[in-house]
PDB file of C-alpha atoms in Angstrom:
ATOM      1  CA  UNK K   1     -18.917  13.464  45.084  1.00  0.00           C
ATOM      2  CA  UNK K   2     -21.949  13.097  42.630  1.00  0.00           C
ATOM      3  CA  UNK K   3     -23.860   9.993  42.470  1.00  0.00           C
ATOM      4  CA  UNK K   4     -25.986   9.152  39.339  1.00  0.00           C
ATOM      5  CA  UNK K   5     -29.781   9.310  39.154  1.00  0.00           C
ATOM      6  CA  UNK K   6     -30.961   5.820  39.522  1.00  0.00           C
ATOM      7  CA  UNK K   7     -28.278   3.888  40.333  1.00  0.00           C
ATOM      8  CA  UNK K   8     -26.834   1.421  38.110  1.00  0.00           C
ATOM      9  CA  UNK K   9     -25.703  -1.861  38.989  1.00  0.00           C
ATOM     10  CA  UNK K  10     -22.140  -2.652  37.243  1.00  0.00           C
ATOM     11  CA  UNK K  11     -19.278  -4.506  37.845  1.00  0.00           C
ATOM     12  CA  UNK K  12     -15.951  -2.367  37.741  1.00  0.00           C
ATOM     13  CA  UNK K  13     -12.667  -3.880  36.314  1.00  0.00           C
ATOM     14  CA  UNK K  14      -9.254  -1.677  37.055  1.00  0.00           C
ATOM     15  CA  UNK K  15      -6.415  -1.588  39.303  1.00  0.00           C
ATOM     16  CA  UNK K  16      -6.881  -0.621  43.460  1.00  0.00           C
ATOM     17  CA  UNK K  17      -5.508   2.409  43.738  1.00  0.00           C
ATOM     18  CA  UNK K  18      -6.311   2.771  47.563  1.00  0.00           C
ATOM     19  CA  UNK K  19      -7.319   0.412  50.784  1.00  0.00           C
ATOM     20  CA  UNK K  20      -8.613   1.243  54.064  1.00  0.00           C
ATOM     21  CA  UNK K  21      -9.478  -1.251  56.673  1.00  0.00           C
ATOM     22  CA  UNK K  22     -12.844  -0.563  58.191  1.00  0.00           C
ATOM     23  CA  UNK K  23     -12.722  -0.847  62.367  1.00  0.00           C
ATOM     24  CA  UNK K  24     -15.135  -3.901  62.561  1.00  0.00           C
ATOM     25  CA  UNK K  25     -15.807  -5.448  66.266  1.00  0.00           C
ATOM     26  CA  UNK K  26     -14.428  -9.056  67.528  1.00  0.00           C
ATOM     27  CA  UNK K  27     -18.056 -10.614  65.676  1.00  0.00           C
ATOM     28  CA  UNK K  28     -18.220  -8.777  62.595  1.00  0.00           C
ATOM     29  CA  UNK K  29     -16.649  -9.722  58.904  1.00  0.00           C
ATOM     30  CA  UNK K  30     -13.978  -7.262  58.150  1.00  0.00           C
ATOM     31  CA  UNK K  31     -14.240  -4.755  55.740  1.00  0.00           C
ATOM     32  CA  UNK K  32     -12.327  -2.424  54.014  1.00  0.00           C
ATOM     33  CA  UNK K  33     -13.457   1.114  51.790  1.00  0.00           C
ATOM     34  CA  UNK K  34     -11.540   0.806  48.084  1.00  0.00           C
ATOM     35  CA  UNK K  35     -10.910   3.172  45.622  1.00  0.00           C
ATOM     36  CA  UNK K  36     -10.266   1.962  42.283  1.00  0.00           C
ATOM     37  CA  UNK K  37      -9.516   3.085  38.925  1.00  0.00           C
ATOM     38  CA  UNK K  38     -11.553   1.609  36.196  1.00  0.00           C
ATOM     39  CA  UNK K  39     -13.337   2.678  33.270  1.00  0.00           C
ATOM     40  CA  UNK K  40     -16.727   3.665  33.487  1.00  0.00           C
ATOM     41  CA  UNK K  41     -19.037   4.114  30.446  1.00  0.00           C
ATOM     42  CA  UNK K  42     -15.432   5.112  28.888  1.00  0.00           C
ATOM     43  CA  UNK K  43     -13.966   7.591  30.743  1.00  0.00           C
ATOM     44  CA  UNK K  44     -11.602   6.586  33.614  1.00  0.00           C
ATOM     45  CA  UNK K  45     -12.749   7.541  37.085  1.00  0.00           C
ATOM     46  CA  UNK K  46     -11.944   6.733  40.762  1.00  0.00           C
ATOM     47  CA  UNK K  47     -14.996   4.002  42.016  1.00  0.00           C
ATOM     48  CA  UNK K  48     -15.183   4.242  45.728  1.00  0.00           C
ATOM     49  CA  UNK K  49     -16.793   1.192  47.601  1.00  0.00           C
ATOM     50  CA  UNK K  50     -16.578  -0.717  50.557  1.00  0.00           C
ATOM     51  CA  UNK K  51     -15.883  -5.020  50.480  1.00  0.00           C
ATOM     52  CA  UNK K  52     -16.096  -7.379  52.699  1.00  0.00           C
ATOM     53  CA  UNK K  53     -15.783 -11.317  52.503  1.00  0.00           C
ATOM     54  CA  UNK K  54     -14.373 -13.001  49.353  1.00  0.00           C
ATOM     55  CA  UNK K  55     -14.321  -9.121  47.107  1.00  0.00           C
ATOM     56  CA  UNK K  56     -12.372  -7.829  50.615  1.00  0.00           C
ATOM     57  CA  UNK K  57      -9.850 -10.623  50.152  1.00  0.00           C
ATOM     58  CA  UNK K  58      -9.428 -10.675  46.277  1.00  0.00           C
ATOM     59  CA  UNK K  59      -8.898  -6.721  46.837  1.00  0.00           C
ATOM     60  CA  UNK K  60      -6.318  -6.933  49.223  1.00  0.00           C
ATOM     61  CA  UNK K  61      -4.749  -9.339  46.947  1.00  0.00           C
ATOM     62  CA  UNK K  62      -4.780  -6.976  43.572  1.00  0.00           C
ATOM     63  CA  UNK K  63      -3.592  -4.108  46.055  1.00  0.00           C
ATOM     64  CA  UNK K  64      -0.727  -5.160  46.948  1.00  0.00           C
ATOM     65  CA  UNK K  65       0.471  -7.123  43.455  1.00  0.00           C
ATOM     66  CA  UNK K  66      -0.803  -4.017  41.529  1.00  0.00           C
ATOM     67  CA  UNK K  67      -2.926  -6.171  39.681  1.00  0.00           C
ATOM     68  CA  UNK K  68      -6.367  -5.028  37.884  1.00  0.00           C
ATOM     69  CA  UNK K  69      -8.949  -6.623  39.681  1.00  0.00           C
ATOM     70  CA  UNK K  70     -12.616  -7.202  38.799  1.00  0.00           C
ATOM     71  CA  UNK K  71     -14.691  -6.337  41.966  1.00  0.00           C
ATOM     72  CA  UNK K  72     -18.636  -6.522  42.918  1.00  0.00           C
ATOM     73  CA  UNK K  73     -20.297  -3.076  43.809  1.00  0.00           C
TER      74      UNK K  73
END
């Protein structure tokens, strides 16, 4: 996997292509590592990231309606 030299902060729009719940402990928020397909600086490309909270719930959401989704990294 490459990562790009610094960092940019951006907010990904595209469909979930893939969900995996995290194992989180009886006092921690759950989580869950998403891979989605969205453009990026316009090519299309798999974004991996891991969500929790509100972004966790709004991606299980688009997963399962096979909706695009607009996520926080």
């Amino acid at each position: 996997m490459r990562q790009e030299e610094p960092p940019r902060q951006e907010t990904p729009v595209g469909v979930v292509h893939g969900l995996h719940r995290d194992e989180a402990g009886p006092d921690e928020e759950e989580t869950a590592s998403v891979v989605l397909v969205a453009g990026v600086l316009g090519r299309t490309r798999k974004v991996h990231m891991t969500l929790s909270g509100a972004d966790h719930d709004w991606a299980v959401i688009a997963y399962h309606r096979k909706l695009p989704e607009r996520l926080c990294q």
